[in-house]
CSV table of C-alpha atoms and ligand atoms in Angstrom, one decimal:
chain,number,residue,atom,x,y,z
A,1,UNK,CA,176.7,46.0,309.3
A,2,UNK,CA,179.3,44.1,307.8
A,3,UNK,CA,177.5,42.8,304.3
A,4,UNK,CA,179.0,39.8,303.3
A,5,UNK,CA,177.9,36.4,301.1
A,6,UNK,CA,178.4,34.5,304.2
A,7,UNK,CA,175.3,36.7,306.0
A,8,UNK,CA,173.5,35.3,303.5
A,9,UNK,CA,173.9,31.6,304.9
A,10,UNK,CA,173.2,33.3,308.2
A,11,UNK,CA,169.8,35.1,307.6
A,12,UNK,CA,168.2,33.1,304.3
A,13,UNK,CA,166.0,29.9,303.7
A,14,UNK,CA,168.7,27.9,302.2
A,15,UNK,CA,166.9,27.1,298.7
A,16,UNK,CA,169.6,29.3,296.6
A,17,UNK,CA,173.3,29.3,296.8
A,18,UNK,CA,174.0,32.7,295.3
A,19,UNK,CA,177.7,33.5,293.7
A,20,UNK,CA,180.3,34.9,296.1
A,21,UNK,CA,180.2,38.0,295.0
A,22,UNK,CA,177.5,40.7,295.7
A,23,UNK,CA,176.7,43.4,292.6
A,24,UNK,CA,176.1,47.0,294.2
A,25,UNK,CA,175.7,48.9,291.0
A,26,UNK,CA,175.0,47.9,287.6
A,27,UNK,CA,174.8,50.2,284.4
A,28,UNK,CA,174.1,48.9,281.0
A,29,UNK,CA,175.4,46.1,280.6
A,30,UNK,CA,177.9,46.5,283.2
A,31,UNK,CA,177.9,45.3,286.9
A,32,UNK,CA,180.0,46.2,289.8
A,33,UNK,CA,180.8,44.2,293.1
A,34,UNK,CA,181.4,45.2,296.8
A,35,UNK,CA,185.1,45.4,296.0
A,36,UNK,CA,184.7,47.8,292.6
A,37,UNK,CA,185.4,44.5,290.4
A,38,UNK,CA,183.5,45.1,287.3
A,39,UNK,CA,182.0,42.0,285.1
A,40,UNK,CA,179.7,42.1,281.9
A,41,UNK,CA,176.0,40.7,282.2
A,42,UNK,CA,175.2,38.3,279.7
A,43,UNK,CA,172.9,36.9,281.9
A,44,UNK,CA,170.1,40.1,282.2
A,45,UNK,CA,168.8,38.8,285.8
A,46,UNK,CA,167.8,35.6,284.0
A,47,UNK,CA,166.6,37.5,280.8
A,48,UNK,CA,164.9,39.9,282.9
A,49,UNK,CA,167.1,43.0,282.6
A,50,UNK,CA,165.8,43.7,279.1
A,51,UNK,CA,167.1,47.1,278.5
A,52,UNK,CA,170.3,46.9,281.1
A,53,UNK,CA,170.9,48.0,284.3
A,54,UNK,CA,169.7,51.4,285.4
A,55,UNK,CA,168.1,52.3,281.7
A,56,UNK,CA,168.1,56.3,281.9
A,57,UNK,CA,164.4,56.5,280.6
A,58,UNK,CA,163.2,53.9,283.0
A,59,UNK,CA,165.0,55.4,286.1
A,60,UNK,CA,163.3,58.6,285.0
A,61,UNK,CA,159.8,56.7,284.7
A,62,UNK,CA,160.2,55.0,288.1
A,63,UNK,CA,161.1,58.5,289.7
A,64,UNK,CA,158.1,60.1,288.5
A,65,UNK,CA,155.8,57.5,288.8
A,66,UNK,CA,156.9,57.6,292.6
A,67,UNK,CA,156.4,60.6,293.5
A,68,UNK,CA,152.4,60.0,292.1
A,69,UNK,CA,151.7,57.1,293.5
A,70,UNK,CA,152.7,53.9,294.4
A,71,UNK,CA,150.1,51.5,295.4
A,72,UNK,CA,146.2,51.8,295.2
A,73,UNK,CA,145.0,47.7,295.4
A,74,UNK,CA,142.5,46.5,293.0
A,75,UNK,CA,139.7,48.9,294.8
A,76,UNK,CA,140.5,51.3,292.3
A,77,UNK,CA,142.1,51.2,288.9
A,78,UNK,CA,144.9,53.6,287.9
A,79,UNK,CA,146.5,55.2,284.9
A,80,UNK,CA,149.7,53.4,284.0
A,81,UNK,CA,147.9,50.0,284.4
A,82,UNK,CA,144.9,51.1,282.1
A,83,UNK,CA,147.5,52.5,279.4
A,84,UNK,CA,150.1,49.6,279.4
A,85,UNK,CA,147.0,47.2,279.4
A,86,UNK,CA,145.9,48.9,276.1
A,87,UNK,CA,149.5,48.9,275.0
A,88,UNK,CA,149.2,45.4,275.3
A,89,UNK,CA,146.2,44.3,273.6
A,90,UNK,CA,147.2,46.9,270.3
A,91,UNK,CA,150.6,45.0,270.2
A,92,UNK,CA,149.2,41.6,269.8
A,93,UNK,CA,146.4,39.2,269.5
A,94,UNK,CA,144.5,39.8,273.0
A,95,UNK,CA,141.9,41.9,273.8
A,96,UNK,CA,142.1,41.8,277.8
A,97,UNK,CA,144.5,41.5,280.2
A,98,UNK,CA,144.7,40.8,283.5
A,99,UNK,CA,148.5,41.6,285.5
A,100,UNK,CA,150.7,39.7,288.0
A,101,UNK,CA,153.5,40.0,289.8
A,102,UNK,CA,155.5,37.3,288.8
A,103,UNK,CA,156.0,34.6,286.2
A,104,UNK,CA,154.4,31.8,288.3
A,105,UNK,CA,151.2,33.8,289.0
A,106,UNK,CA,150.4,35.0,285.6
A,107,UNK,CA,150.9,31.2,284.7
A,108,UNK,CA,148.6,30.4,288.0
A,109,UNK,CA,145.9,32.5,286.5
A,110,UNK,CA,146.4,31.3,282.9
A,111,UNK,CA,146.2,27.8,284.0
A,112,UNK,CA,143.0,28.6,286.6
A,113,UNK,CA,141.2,30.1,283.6
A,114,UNK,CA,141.2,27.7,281.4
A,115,UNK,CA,140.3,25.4,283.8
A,116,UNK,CA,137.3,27.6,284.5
A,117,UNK,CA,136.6,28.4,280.5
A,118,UNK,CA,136.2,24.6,280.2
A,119,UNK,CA,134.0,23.9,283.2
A,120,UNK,CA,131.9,26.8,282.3
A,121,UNK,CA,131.8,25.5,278.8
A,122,UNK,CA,132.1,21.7,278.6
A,123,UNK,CA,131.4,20.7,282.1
A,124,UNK,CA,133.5,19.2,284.8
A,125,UNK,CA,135.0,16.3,283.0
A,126,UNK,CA,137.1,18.4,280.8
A,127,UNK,CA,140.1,19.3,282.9
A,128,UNK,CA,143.1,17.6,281.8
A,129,UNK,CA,146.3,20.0,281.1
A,130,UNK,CA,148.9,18.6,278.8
A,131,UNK,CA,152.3,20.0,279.4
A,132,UNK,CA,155.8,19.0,278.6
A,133,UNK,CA,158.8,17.9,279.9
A,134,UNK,CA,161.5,19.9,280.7
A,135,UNK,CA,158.9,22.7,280.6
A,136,UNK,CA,159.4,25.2,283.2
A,137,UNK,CA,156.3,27.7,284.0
A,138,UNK,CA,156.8,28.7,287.8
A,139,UNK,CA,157.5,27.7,291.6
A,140,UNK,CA,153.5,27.0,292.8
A,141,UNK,CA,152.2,24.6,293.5
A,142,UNK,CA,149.7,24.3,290.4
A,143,UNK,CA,153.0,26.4,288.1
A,144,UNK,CA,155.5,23.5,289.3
A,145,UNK,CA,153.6,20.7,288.7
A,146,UNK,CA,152.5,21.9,285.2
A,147,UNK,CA,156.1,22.0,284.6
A,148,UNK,CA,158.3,19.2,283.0
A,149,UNK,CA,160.2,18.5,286.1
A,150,UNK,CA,159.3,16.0,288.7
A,151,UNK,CA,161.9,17.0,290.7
A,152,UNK,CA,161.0,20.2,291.6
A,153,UNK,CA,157.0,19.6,292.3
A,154,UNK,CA,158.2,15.9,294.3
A,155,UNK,CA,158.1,16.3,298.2
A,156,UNK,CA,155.4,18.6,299.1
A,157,UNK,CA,152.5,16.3,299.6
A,158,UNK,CA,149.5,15.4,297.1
A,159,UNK,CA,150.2,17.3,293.5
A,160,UNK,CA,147.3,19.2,291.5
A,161,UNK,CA,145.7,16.4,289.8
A,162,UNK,CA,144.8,15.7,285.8
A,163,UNK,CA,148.3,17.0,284.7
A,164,UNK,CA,150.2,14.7,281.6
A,165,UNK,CA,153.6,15.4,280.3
A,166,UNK,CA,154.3,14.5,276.8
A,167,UNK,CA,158.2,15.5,275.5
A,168,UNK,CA,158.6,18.6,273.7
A,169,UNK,CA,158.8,18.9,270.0
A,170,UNK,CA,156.6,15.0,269.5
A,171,UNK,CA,153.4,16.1,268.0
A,172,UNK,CA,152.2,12.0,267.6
A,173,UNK,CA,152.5,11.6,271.7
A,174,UNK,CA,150.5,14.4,271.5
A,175,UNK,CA,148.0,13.2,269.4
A,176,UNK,CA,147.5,10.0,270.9
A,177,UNK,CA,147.4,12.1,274.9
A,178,UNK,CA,144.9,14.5,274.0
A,179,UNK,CA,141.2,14.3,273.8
A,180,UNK,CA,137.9,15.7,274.6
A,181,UNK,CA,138.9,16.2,278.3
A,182,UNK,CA,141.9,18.3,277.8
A,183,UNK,CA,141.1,21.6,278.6
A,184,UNK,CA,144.7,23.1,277.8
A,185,UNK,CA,148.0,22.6,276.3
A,186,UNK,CA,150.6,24.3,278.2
A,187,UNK,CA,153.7,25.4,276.5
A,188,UNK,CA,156.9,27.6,276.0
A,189,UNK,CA,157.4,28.9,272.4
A,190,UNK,CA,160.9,28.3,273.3
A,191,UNK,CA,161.8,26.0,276.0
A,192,UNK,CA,164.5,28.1,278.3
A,193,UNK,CA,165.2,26.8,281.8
A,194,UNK,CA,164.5,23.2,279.8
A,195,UNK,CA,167.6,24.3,277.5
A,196,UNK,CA,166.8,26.3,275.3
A,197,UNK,CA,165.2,24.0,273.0
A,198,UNK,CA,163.0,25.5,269.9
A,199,UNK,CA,159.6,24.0,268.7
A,200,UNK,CA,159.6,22.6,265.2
A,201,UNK,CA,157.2,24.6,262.8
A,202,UNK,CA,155.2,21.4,262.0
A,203,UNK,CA,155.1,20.6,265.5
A,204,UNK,CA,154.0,24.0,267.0
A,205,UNK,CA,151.2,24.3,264.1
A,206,UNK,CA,150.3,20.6,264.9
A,207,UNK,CA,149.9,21.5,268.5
A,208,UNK,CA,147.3,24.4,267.4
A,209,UNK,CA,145.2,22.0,265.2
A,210,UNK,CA,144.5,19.6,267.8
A,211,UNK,CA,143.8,22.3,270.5
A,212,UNK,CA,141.2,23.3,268.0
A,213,UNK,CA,140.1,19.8,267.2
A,214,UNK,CA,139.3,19.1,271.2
A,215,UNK,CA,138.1,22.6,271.9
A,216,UNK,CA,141.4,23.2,274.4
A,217,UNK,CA,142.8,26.7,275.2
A,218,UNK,CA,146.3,26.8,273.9
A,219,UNK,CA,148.3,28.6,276.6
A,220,UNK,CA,151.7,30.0,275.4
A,221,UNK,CA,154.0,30.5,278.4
A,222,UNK,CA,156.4,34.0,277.2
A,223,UNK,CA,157.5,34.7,280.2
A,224,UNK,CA,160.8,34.2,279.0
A,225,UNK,CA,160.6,34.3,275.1
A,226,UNK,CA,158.2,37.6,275.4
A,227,UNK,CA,159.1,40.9,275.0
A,228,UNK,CA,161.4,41.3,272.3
A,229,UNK,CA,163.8,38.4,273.8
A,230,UNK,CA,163.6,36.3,270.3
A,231,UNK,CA,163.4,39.5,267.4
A,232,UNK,CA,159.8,39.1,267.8
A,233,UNK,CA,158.0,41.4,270.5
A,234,UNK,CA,157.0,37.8,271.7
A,235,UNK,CA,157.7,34.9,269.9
A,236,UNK,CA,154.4,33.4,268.9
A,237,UNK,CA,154.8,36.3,266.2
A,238,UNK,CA,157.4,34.9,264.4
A,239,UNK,CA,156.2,30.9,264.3
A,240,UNK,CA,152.8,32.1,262.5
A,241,UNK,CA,150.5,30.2,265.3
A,242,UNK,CA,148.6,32.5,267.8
A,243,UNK,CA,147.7,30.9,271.5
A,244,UNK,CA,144.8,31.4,273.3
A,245,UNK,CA,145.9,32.5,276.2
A,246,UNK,CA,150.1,34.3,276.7
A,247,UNK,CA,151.6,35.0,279.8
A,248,UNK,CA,154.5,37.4,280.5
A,249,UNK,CA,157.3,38.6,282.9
A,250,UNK,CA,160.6,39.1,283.5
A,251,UNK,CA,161.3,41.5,280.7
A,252,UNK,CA,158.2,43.2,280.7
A,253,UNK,CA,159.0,44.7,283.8
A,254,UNK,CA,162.8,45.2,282.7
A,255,UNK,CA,163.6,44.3,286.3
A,256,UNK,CA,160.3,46.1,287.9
A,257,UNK,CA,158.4,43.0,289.3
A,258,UNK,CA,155.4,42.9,286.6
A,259,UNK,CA,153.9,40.1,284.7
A,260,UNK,CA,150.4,40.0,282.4
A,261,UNK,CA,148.3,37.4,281.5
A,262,UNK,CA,146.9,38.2,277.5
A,263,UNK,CA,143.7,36.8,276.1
A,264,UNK,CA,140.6,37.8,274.4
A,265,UNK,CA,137.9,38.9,275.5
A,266,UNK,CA,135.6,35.8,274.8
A,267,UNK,CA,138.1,34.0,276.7
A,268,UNK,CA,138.4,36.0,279.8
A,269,UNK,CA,134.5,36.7,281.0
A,270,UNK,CA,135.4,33.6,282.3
A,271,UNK,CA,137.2,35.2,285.4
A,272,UNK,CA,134.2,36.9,286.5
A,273,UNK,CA,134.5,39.1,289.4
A,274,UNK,CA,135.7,37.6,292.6
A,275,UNK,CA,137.0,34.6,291.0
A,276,UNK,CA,140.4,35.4,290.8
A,277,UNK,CA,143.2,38.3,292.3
A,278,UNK,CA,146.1,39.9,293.4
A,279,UNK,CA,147.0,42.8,295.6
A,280,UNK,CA,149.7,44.0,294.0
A,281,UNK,CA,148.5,42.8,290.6
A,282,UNK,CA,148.7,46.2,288.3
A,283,UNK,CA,150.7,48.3,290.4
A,284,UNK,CA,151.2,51.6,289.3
A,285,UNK,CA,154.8,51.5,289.9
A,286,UNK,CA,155.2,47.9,288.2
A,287,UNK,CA,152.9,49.1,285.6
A,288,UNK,CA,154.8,52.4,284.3
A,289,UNK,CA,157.9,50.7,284.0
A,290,UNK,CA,156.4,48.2,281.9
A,291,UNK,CA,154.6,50.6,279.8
A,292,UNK,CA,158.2,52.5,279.2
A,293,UNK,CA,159.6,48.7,277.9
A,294,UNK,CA,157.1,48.1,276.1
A,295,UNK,CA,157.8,51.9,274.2
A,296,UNK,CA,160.8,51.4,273.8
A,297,UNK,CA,161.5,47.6,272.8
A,298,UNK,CA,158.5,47.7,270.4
A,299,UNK,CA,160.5,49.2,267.6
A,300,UNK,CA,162.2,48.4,265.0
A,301,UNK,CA,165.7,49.8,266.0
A,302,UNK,CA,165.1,47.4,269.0
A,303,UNK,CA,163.6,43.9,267.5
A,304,UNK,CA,165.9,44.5,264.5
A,305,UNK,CA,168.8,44.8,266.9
A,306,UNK,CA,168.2,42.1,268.6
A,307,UNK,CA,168.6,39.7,265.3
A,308,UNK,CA,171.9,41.2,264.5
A,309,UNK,CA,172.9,41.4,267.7
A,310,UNK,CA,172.4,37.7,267.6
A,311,UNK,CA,174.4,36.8,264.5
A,312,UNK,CA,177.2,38.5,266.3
A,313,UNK,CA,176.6,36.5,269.4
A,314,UNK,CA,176.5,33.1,267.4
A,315,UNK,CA,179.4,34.2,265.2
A,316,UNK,CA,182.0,34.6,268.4
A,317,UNK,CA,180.7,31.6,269.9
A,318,UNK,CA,181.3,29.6,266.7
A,319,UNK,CA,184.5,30.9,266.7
A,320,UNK,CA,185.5,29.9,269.9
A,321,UNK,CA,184.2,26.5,269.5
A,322,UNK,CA,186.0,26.4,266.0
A,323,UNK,CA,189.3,26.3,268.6
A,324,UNK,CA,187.8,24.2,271.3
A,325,UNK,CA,185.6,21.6,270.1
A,326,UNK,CA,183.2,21.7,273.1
A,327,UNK,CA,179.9,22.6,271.7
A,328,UNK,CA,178.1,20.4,269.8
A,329,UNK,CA,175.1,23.0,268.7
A,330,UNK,CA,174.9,26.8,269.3
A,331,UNK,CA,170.5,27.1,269.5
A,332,UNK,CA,167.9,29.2,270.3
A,333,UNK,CA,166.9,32.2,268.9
A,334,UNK,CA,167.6,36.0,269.2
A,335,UNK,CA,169.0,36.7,272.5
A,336,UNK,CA,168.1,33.5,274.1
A,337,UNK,CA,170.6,31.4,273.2
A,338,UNK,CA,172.2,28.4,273.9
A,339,UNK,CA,175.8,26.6,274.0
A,340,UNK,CA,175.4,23.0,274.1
A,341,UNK,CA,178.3,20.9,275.0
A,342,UNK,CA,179.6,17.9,273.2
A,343,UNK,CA,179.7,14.4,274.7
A,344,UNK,CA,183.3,15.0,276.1
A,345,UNK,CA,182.0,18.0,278.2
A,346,UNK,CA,178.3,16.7,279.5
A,347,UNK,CA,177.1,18.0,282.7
A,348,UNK,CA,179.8,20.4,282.8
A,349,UNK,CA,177.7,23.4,282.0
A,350,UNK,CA,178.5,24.7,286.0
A,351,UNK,CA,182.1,24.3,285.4
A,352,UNK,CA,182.1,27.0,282.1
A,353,UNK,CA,179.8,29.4,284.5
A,354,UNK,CA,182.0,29.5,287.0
A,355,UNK,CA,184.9,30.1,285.1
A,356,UNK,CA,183.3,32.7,283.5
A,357,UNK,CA,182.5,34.6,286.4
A,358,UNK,CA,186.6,34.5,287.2
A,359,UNK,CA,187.0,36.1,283.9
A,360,UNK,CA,184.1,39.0,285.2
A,361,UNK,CA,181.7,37.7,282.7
A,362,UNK,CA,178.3,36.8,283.6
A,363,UNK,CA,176.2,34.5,282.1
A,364,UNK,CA,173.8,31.4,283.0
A,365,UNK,CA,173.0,27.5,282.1
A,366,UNK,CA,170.2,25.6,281.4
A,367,UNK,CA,170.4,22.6,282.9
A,368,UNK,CA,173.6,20.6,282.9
A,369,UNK,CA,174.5,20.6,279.0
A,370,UNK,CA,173.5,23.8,277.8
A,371,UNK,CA,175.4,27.5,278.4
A,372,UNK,CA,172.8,29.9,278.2
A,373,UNK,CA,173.1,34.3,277.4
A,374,UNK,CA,170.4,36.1,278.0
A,375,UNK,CA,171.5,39.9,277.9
A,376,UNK,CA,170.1,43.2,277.4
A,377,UNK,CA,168.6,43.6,274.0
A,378,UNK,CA,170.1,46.6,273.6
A,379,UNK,CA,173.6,45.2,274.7
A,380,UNK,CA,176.3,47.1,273.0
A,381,UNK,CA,178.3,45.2,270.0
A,382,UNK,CA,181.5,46.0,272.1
A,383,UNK,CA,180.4,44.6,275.3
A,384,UNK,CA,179.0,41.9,273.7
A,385,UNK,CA,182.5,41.6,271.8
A,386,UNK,CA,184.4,41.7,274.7
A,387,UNK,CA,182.1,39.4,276.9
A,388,UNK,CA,183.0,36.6,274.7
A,389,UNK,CA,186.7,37.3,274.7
A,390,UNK,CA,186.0,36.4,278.7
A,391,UNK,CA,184.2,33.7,277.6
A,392,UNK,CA,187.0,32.6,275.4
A,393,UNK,CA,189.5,32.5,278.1
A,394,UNK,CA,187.1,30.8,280.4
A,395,UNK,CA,186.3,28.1,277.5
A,396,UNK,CA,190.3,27.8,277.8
A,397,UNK,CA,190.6,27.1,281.0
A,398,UNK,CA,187.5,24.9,281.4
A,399,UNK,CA,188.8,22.7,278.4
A,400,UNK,CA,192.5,22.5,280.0
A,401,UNK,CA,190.9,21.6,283.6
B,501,LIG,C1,159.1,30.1,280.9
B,501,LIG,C2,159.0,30.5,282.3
B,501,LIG,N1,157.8,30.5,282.9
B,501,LIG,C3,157.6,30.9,284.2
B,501,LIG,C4,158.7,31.3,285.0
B,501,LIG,C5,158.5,31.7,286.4
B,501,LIG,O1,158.6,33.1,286.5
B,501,LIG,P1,158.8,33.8,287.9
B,501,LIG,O2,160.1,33.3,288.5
B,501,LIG,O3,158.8,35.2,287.7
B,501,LIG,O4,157.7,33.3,288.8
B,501,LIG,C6,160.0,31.3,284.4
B,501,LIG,C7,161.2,31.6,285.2
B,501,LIG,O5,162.3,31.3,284.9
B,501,LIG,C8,160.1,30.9,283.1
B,501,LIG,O6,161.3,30.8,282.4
C-alpha cells in the first residue's frame, strides 16, 4: 500500500490537517520521515513525549508488561495500576486516584465529581463551574465547554449548562462571579493551548481563598503542566497552593495513552460505585509505562534538568530575538515555553512553524501569537543547541518573507 499524506485526505474525518510529512521512527529527540529526512522534536507529541521517543527503559517496560498482560477491565484490579496509583498519591497531595485514558476524560470525571461532591453536600443548587478563557481542558462535550473557547464547543446543539468564563489571571472578576452556588473553579496552573500564559502568585492564592470561602472544589487541570513539564513534578508544587482535585495526561503516559484524576479521599467517596467508569481506565499496559515515568522523572537529575535545561532554551531564544526583533516576551516556565511575537509579526505564529519544519525542526504554537517548545525533559543540551540554530534560520527567513 502506497502510504502517503494524501491517503490521509482519503480515509480520515477531516478535523486535522496533519504536516506533509509522516515520522516512521523516532529516538530521543530525534525523528525520521518516510524519506530518511531527520528533524529534531521540540514539540514532544504536544508535551507528551516526556522522556523522547523510544526511551530504552520504557520500551523494555512496555515489552514485559506485554507479554503479562494487557487488558483485564475494571472486573478485576491489576498490579501496575495498584503500584503507580500509590506512586501517585506518595508524590503529592492526594490520597486516591482514579485513571483515564485521556486528558478530556480525566477532566470529564474531575468536573462530574465535583458536581456530585456538591450535590451530595450542599444540594442541587450549587452547580456553577467557573472557568476561564482561553482555558483549554479537552474535546467533550462537558471538557470543551468548560474550556475558554466558544469556538470549539459552538455548533453541536444545547451546551452543558451553569458554566461562566472569567479571564485568566483577574482575581476581582472572580470575586464578584463566584458565590455559594459555585461548586468548582476550573483551571490550568499554566495556561498552554491558551498561550502559555502563567498565573500571578496573588492571583492563584486568591483563587484558593475564595474556593475556600464558598466551599468549591478547586480543580487544577495538569494535564499539560504535570509531570515534571515545569521543574516541578507538577506545577501546583512550585506556586505553594494545593487544588482539590488534579488531573493528568500526556506525559504521564510519556506517549502510552494514560491519564489520572488525583484527590483525597474525603473528596472521592463521592464517586461511589457505579457512578462513574471507563473500560480501558487503569490498563495494565497504560499503567506500567506510567509507573516507569513517574520513576524516572521524579528525581532530582530530572526536575533539576529541566530548569537548566530551560535557561539554555530561553538564552538561544533571547539571542535570536536579540538579531530579529520579533518577540516581544519569551514566557512560561520549565519546558513549556513560549515565544510571543511583537506587533509587527501578530498572527504569524503558523508562518515560523512552518518554516521550522523546512529547517527539520519541530516545534508547536499556541494560538496565533505565541511559538510554543514542549520537548523531552531529558532533551540533550546539543540537540536542544542545534534545534534553535534551525530555529534561527527559520526566524531568518520568516522575518525576510
Ligand atoms: C490543559 C489540557 N487539558 C486537557 C487536554 C486534553 O487532553 P487530551 O487531548 O488527552 O484529551 C489538553 C490537551 O491539549 C490540555 O492541554
Amino acid at each position: 500500500m502506497n502510504v502517503t499524506r494524501k491517503l490521509f485526505d482519503e480515509v480520515m474525518v477531516p478535523n486535522y490537517n496533519p504536516a506533509a510529512t509522516i515520522p516512521v521512527k523516532g529516538l530521543g529527540s530525534r525523528l525520521w520521515d518516510q524519506t530518511g529526512a531527520e528533524f529534531i522534536d521540540f514539540a514532544g507529541g504536544i508535551a507528551v513525549n516526556v522522556l523522547g521517543h523510544c526511551h530504552p527503559e520504557l520500551v523494555k517496560t512496555l515489552q514485559e508488561q506485554s507479554e503479562k498482560v494487557w487488558h483485564l477491565s475494571n472486573v478485576l484490579t491489576n498490579e501496575p495500576a495498584l503500584r503507580l496509583a500509590k506512586k501517585l498519591t506518595q508524590a503529592t497531595f492526594a490520597e486516591k486516584v482514579y485513571f483515564a485514558n485521556s486528558g478530556a476524560e480525566a477532566n470529564e470525571a474531575a468536573l462530574k465529581l465535583a458536581r456530585r461532591y456538591a450535590v451530595d453536600n450542599f444540594g442541587s443548587e450549587k452547580n456553577q463551574i467557573i472557568a476561564f478563557n482561553q482555558g483549554f481542558h479537552g474535546r467533550t462535550f462537558f471538557t470543551v465547554t468548560v474550556g475558554g473557547q466558544a469556538a470549539y464547543s459552538d455548533g453541536f446543539g444545547p451546551k452543558p449548562s451553569a458554566i461562566d468564563h472569567i479571564d485568566y489571571n483577574d482575581l476581582a472578576a472572580l470575586e464578584t462571579l463566584i458565590s455559594d452556588k459555585t461548586c468548582a473553579v476550573m483551571m490550568e496552573p499554566i495556561q498552554g493551548e491558551g498561550g502559555v500564559v502563567s498565573p500571578e502568585s496573588e492571583f492563584v492564592k486568591g483563587v484558593r481563598t475564595l474556593c475556600d470561602k464558598h466551599n468549591a472544589l478547586l480543580i487544577f487541570d495538569e494535564v499539560q503542566s504535570g509531570v515534571g513539564r515545569t521543574g516541578d513534578l507538577y506545577a501546583y508544587m512550585g506556586l505553594d497552593v494545593t487544588p482539590d482535585i488534579l488531573t493528568t495526561a500526556k506525559s504521564l503516559g510519556g506517549g502510552f495513552p494514560i491519564a489520572a484524576m488525583l484527590t483525597t479521599t474525603e473528596i472521592a467517596k463521592h464517586l461511589k460505585v457505579g457512578t462513574h467508569g471507563s473500560t480501558y481506565g487503569g490498563n495494565p499496559l497504560g499503567c506500567a509505562v506510567a509507573e516507569k515515568v513517574l520513576d524516572i522523572v521524579n528525581t532530582p537529575e530530572v526536575l533539576d534538568g529541566v530548569k537548566h535545561k530551560e535557561a539554555l532554551f530561553r538564552s538561544g531564544l533571547e539571542k535570536i530575538n536579540t538579531q530579529y526583533q520579533c518577540f516581544s516576551e519569551i514566557r512560561g516556565k520549565g519546558l513549556l515555553l513560549g515565544a510571543v511575537l511583537n506587533e509587527q509579526y501578530a498572527g504569524r505564529s503558523r508562518d515560523f512553524l512552518v518554516a521550522a519544519a523546512a529547517e527539520n525542526l519541530m516545534c508547536l504554537v499556541a494560538g496565533a501569537n505565541v511559538v510554543r517548545f514542549a520537548p523531552s525533559l531529558v532533551i540533550s543540551d546539543e540537540d536542544i543547541l542545534e534545534g534553535l540554530s534551525r530555529f534561527e534560520r527559520a526566524v531568518a527567513k520568516t522575518v525576510a518573507s
